[in-house]
PDB file of C-alpha atoms in Angstrom:
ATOM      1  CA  UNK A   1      23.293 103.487  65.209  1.00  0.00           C
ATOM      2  CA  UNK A   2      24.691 104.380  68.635  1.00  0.00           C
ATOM      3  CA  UNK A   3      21.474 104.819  71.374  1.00  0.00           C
ATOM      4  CA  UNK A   4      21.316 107.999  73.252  1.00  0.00           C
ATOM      5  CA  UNK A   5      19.866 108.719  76.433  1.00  0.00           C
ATOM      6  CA  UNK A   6      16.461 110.709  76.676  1.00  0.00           C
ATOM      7  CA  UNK A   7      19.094 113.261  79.347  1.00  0.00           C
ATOM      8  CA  UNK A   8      20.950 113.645  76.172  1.00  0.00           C
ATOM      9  CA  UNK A   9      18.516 113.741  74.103  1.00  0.00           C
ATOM     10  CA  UNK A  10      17.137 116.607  76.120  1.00  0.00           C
ATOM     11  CA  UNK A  11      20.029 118.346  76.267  1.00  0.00           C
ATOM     12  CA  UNK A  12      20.770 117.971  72.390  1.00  0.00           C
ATOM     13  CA  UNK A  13      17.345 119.727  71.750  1.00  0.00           C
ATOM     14  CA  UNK A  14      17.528 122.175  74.360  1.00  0.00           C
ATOM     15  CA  UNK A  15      21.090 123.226  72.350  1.00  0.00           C
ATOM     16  CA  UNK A  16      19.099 123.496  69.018  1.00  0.00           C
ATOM     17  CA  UNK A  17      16.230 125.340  70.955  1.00  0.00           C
ATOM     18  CA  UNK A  18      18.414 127.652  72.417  1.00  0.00           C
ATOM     19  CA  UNK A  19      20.359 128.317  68.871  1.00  0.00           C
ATOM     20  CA  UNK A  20      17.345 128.774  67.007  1.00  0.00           C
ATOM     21  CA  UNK A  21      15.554 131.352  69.820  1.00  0.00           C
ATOM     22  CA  UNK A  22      18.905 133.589  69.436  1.00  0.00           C
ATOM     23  CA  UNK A  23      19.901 133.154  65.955  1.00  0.00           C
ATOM     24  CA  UNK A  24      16.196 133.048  64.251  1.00  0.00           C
ATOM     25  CA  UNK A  25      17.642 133.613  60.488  1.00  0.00           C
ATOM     26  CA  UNK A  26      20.135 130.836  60.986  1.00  0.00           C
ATOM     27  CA  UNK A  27      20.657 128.618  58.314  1.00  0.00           C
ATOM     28  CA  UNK A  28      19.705 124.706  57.921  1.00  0.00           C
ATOM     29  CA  UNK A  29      23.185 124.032  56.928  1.00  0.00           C
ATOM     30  CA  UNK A  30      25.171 126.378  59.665  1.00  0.00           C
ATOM     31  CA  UNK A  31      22.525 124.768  62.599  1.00  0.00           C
ATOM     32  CA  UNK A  32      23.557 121.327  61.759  1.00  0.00           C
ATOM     33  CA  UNK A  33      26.719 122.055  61.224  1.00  0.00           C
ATOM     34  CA  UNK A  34      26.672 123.754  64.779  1.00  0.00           C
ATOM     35  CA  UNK A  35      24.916 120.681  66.120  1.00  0.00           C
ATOM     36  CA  UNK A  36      27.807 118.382  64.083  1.00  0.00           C
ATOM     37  CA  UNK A  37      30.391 120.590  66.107  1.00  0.00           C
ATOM     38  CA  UNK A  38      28.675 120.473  69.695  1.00  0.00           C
ATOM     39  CA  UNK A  39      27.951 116.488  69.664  1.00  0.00           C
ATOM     40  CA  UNK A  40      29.533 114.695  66.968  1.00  0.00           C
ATOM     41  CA  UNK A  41      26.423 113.691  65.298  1.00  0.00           C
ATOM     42  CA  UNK A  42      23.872 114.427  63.156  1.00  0.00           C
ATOM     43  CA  UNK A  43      20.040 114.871  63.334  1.00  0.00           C
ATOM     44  CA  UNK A  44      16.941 113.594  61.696  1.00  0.00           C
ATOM     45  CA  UNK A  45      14.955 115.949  59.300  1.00  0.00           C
ATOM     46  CA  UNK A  46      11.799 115.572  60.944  1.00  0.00           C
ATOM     47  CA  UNK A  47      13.464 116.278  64.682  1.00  0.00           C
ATOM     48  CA  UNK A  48      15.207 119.019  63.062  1.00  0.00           C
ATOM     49  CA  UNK A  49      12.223 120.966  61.768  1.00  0.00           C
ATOM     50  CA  UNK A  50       9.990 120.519  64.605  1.00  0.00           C
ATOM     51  CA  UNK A  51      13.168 122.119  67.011  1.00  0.00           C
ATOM     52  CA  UNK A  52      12.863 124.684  64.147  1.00  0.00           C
ATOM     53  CA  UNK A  53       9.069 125.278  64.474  1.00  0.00           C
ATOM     54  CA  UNK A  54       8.729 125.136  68.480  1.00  0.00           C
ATOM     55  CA  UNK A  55      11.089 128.262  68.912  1.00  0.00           C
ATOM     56  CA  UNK A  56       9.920 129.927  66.287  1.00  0.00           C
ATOM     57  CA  UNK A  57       6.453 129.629  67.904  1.00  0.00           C
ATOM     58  CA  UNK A  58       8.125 130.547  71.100  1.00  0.00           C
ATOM     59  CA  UNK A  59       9.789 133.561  70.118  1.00  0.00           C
ATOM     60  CA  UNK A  60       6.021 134.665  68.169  1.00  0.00           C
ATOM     61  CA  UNK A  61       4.417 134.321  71.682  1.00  0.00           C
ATOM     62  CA  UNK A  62       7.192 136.354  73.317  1.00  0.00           C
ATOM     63  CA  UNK A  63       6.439 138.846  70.577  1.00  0.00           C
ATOM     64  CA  UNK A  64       2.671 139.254  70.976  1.00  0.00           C
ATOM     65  CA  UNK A  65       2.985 139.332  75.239  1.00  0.00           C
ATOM     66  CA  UNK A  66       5.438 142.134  74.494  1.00  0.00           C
ATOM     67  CA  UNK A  67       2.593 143.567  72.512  1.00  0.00           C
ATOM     68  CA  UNK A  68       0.135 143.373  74.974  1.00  0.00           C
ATOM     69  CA  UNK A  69       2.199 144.509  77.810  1.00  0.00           C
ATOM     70  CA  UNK A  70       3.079 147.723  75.561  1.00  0.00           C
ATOM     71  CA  UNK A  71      -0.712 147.909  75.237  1.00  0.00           C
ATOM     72  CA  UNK A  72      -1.536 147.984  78.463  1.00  0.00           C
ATOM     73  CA  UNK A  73       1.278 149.889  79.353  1.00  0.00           C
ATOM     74  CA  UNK A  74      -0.183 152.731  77.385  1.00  0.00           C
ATOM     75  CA  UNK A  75      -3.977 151.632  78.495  1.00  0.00           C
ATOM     76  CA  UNK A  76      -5.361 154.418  81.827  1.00  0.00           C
ATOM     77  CA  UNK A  77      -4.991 152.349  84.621  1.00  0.00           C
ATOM     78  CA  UNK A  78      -8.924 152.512  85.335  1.00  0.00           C
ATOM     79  CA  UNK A  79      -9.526 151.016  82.199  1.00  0.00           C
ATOM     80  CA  UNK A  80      -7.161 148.385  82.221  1.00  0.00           C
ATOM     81  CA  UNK A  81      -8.826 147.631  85.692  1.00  0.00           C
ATOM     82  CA  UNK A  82     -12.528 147.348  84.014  1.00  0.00           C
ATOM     83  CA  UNK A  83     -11.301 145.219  81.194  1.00  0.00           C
ATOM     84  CA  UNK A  84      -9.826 142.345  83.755  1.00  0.00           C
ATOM     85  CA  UNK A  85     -12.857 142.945  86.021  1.00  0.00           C
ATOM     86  CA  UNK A  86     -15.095 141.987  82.484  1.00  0.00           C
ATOM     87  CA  UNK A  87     -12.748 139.781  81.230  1.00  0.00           C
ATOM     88  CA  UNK A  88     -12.324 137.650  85.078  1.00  0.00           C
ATOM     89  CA  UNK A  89     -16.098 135.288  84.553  1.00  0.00           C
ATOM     90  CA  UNK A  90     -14.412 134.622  80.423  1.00  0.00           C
ATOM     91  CA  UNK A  91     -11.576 132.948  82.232  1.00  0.00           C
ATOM     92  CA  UNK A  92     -13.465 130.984  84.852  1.00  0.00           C
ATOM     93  CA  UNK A  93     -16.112 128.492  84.548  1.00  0.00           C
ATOM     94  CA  UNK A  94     -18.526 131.050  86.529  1.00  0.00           C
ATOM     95  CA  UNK A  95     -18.089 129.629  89.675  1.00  0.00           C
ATOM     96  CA  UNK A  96     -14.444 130.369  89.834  1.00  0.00           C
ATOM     97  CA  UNK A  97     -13.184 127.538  89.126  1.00  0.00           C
ATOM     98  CA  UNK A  98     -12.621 125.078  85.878  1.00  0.00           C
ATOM     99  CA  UNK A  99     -14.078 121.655  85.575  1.00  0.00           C
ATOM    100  CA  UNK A 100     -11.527 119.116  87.309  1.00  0.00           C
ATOM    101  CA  UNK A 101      -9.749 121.833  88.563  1.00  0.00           C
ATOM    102  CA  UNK A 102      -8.817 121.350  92.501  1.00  0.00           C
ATOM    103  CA  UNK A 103     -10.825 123.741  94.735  1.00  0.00           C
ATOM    104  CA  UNK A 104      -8.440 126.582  96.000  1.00  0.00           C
ATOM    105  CA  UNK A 105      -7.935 126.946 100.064  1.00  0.00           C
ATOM    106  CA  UNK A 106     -10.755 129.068 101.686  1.00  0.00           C
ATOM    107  CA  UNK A 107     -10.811 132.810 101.243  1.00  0.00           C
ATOM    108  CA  UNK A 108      -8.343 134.608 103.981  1.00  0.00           C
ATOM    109  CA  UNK A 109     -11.589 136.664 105.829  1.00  0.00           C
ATOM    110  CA  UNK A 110     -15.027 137.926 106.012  1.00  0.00           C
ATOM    111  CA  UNK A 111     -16.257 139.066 102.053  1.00  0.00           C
ATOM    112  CA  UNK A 112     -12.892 137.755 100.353  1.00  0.00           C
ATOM    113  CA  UNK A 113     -13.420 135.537  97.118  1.00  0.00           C
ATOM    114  CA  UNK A 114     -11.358 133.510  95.331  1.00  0.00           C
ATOM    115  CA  UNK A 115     -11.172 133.479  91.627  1.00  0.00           C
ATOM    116  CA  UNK A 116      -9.402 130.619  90.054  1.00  0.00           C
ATOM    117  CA  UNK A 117      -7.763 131.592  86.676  1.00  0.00           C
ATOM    118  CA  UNK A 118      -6.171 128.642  84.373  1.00  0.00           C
ATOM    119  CA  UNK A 119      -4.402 129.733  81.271  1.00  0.00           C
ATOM    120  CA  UNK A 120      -1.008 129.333  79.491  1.00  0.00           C
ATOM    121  CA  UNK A 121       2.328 130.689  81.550  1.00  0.00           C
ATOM    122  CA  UNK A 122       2.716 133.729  78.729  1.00  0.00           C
ATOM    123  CA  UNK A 123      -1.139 134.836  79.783  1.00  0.00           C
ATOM    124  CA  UNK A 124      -0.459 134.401  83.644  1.00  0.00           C
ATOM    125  CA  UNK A 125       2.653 136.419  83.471  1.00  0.00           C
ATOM    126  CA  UNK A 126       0.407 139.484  81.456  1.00  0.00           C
ATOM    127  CA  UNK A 127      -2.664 138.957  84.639  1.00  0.00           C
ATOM    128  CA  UNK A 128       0.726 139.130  86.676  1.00  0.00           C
ATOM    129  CA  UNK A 129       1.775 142.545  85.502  1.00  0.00           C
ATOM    130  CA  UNK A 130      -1.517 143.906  85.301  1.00  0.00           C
ATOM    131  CA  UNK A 131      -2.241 143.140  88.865  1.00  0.00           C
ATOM    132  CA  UNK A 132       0.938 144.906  90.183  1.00  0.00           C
ATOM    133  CA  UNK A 133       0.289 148.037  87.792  1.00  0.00           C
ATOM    134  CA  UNK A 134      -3.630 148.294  89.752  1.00  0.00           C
ATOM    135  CA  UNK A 135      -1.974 147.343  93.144  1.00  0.00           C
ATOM    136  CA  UNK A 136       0.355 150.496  92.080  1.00  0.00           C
ATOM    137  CA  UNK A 137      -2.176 152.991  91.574  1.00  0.00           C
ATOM    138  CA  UNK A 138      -4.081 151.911  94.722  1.00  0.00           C
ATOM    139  CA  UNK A 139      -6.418 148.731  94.351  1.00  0.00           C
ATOM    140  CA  UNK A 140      -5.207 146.804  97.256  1.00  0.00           C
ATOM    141  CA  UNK A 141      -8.321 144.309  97.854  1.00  0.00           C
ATOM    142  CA  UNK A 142      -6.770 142.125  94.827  1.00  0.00           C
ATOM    143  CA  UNK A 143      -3.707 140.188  95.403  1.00  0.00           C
ATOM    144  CA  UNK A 144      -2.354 136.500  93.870  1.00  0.00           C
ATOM    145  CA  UNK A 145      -3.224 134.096  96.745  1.00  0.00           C
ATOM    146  CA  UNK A 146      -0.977 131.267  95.047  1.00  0.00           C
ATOM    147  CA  UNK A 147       0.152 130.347  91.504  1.00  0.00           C
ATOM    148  CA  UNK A 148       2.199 127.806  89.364  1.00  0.00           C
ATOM    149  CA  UNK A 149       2.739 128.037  86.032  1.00  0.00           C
ATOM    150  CA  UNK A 150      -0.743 126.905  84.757  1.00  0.00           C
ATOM    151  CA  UNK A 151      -2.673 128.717  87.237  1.00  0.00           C
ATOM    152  CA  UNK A 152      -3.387 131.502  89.414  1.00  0.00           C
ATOM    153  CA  UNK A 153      -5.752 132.218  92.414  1.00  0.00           C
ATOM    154  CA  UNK A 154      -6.478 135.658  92.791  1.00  0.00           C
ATOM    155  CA  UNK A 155      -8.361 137.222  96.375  1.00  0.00           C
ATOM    156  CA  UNK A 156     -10.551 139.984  96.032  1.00  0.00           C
ATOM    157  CA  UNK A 157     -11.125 141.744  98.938  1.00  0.00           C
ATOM    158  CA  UNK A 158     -15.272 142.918  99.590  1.00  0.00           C
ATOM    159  CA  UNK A 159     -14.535 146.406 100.242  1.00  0.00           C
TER     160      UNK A 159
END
């Protein structure tokens, strides 16, 4: 059994990923045969089906952010600004901040605040969009300080 490198290895999953993501009702049979084509080689069972699984759970995320952005979309502005003013102490420890987390960098004036928001890329992306929609219609003391893709720290302004 010929070793491959964990680059190719990568690369071999990322081509089953990226088969399964835009052809969902794809066979077992055509995939590996796809896979057969692309690298000259087959695939273990248990690799196979857990390729399988992860974009499936992928494209289900996509799905239900799409949801919520159509939600929200279709949510008054004012209340979509009450329910992430209600919702901001669920997603922080209280303090603003989780435990371990690295303290953000000093608020940028006199009254600002910092609130520290960890959560999953899909959810970040959703507090992303719904900060741009209340910056549209006018709330300009909230803006994203600095964010990666596991966190976010947002400045509110004291008005």
């Amino acid at each position: 059994m010929a070793r491959i490198s964990q680059d190719q290895a990568q690369e071999r999953h990322t081509f089953l990923l990226d088969l399964f993501r835009n052809q969902p009702d794809i066979s077992r049979n055509e995939a590996m045969e796809a896979y057969k084509d692309k690298f000259g080689a087959s695939l273990n069972a248990k690799t196979f089906n857990e390729l399988r699984e992860q974009a499936l759970r992928e494209v289900e995320v996509e799905e239900k952010a799409e949801e919520s952005v159509n939600e929200v979309e279709e949510t008054p502005v004012e209340e979509t600004k009450q329910r992430v003013v209600a919702a901001a102490p669920e997603l922080t420890n209280g303090a603003g901040a989780p435990a371990a987390a690295k303290k953000p960098k000093a608020a940028k004036g006199p009254g600002a605040k910092n609130v520290f928001v960890d959560a999953t890329q899909e959810q970040l992306q959703f507090l992303e969009k719904v900060l741009v929609q209340l910056q549209d219609s006018g709330a300009n003391n909230v803006r994203i300080d600095h964010a990666t893709d596991r966190w976010m720290v947002l400045t509110v302004d004291a008005k």
